[in-house]
Tab-separated table of C-alpha atoms in Angstrom:
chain	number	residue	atom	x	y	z
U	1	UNK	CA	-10.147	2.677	2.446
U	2	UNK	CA	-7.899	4.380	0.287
U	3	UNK	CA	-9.502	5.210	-3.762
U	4	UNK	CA	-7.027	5.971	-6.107
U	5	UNK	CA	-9.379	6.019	-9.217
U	6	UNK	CA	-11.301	9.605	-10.591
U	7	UNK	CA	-12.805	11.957	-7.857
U	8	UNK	CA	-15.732	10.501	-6.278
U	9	UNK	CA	-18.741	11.742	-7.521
U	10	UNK	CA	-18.158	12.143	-11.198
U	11	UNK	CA	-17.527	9.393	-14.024
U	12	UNK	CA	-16.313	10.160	-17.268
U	13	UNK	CA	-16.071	13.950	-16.756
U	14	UNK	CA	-20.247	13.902	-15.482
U	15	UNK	CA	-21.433	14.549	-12.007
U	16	UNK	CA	-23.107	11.546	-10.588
U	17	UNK	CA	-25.783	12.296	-7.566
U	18	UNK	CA	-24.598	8.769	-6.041
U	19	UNK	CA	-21.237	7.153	-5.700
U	20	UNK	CA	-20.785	3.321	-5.696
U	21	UNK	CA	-18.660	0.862	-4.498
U	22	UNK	CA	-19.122	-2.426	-4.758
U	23	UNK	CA	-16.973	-5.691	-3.100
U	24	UNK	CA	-17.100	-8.992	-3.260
U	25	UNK	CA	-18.170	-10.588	-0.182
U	26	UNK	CA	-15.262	-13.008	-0.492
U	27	UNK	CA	-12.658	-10.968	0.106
U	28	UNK	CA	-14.124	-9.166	3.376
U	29	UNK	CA	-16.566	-6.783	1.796
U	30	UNK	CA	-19.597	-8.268	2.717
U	31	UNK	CA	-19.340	-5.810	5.773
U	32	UNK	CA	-20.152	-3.147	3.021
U	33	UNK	CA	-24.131	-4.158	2.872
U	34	UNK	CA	-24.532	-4.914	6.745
U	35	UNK	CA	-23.135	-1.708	8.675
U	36	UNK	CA	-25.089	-0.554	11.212
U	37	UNK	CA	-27.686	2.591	10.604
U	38	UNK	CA	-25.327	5.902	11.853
U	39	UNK	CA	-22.051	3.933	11.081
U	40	UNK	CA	-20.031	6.745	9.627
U	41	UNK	CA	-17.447	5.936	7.088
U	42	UNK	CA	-14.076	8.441	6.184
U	43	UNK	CA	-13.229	7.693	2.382
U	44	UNK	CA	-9.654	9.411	1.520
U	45	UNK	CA	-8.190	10.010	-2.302
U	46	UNK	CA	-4.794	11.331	-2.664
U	47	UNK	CA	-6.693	14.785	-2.775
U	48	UNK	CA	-9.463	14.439	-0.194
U	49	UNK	CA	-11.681	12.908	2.546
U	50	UNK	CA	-15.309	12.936	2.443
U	51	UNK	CA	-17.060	11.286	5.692
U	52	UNK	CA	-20.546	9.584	5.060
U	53	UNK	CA	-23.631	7.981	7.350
U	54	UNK	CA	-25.041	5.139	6.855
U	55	UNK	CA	-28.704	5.577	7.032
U	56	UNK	CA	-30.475	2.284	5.342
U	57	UNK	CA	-29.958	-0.847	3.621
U	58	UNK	CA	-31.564	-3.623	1.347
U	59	UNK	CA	-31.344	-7.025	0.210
U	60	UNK	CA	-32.494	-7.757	-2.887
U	61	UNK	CA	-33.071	-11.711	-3.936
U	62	UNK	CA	-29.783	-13.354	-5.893
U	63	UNK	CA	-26.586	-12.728	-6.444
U	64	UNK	CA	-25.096	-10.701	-8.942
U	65	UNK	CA	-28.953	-9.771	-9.088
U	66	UNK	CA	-29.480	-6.199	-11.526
U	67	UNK	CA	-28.864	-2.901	-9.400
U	68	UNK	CA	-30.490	-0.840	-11.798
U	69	UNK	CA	-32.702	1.558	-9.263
U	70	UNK	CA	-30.807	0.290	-6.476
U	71	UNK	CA	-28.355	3.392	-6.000
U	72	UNK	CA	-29.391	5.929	-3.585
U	73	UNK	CA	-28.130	8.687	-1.481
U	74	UNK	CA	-24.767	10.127	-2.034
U	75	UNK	CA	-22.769	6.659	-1.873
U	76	UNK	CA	-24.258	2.927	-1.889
U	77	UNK	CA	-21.759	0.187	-0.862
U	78	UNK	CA	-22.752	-3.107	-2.406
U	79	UNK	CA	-21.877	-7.073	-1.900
U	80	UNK	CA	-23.093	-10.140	-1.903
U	81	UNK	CA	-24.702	-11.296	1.616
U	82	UNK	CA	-24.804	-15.116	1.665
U	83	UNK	CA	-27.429	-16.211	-1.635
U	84	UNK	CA	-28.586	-12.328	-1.908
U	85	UNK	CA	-27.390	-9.212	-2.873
U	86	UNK	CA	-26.800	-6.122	-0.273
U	87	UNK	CA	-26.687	-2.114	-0.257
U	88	UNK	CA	-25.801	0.075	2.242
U	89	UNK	CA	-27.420	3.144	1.995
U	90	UNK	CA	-25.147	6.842	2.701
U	91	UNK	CA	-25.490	10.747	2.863
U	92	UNK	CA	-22.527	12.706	2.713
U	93	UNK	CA	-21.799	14.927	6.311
U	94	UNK	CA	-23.042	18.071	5.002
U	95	UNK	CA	-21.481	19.675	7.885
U	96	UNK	CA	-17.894	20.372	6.712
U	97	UNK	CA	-16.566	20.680	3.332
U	98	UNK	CA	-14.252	17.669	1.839
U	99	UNK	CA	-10.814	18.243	3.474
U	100	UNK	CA	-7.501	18.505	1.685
U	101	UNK	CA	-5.163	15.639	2.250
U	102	UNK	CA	-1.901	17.216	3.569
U	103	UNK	CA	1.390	15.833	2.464
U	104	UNK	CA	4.842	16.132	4.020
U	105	UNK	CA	7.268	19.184	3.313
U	106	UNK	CA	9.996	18.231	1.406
């Protein structure tokens, strides 16, 4: 995945404990709310890559259904799972700092 939007981890100039990205399941995403427990994900920015594990999920009843409370960890992928809505549950690899994105010499 590549995220052009603001650094991950902050919203309108504030530090947010978790990221989120959400996906509708229509358009492939509904992989976001089923990976596998130790599935680790590699998100780059035109600045960075941080690397993330899953380590839960849950369904809650609906679609669309409120997330309020449903955000944890350091990122939460969300879609909708057939009638329901899914989260995938991540901590950031504390084990190396986010990497620089190296570009070409000119």
């Amino acid at each position: 995945m590549q995220w052009a939007g603001p650094a991950i981890g902050t919203e309108g100039g504030y530090e947010m404990r978790t990221a989120v990205i959400v996906g509708h399941d229509y358009c492939g995403f509904d992989r976001f709310a089923t990976l596998p427990v130790g599935t680790r994900v590699t998100i780059g920015s035109p600045r960075r890559t941080w690397t993330y594990e899953v380590y839960a999920h849950y369904v809650t009843p609906g679609r669309g259904a409120p997330a309020a409370g449903l955000y944890w960890g350091d990122l939460t992928l969300q879609s909708c799972v057939g009638p329901d809505t899914g989260f995938s549950y991540l901590v950031r690899e504390r084990t190396s700092t986010p990497t620089p994105i190296q570009t070409p010499a000119s």
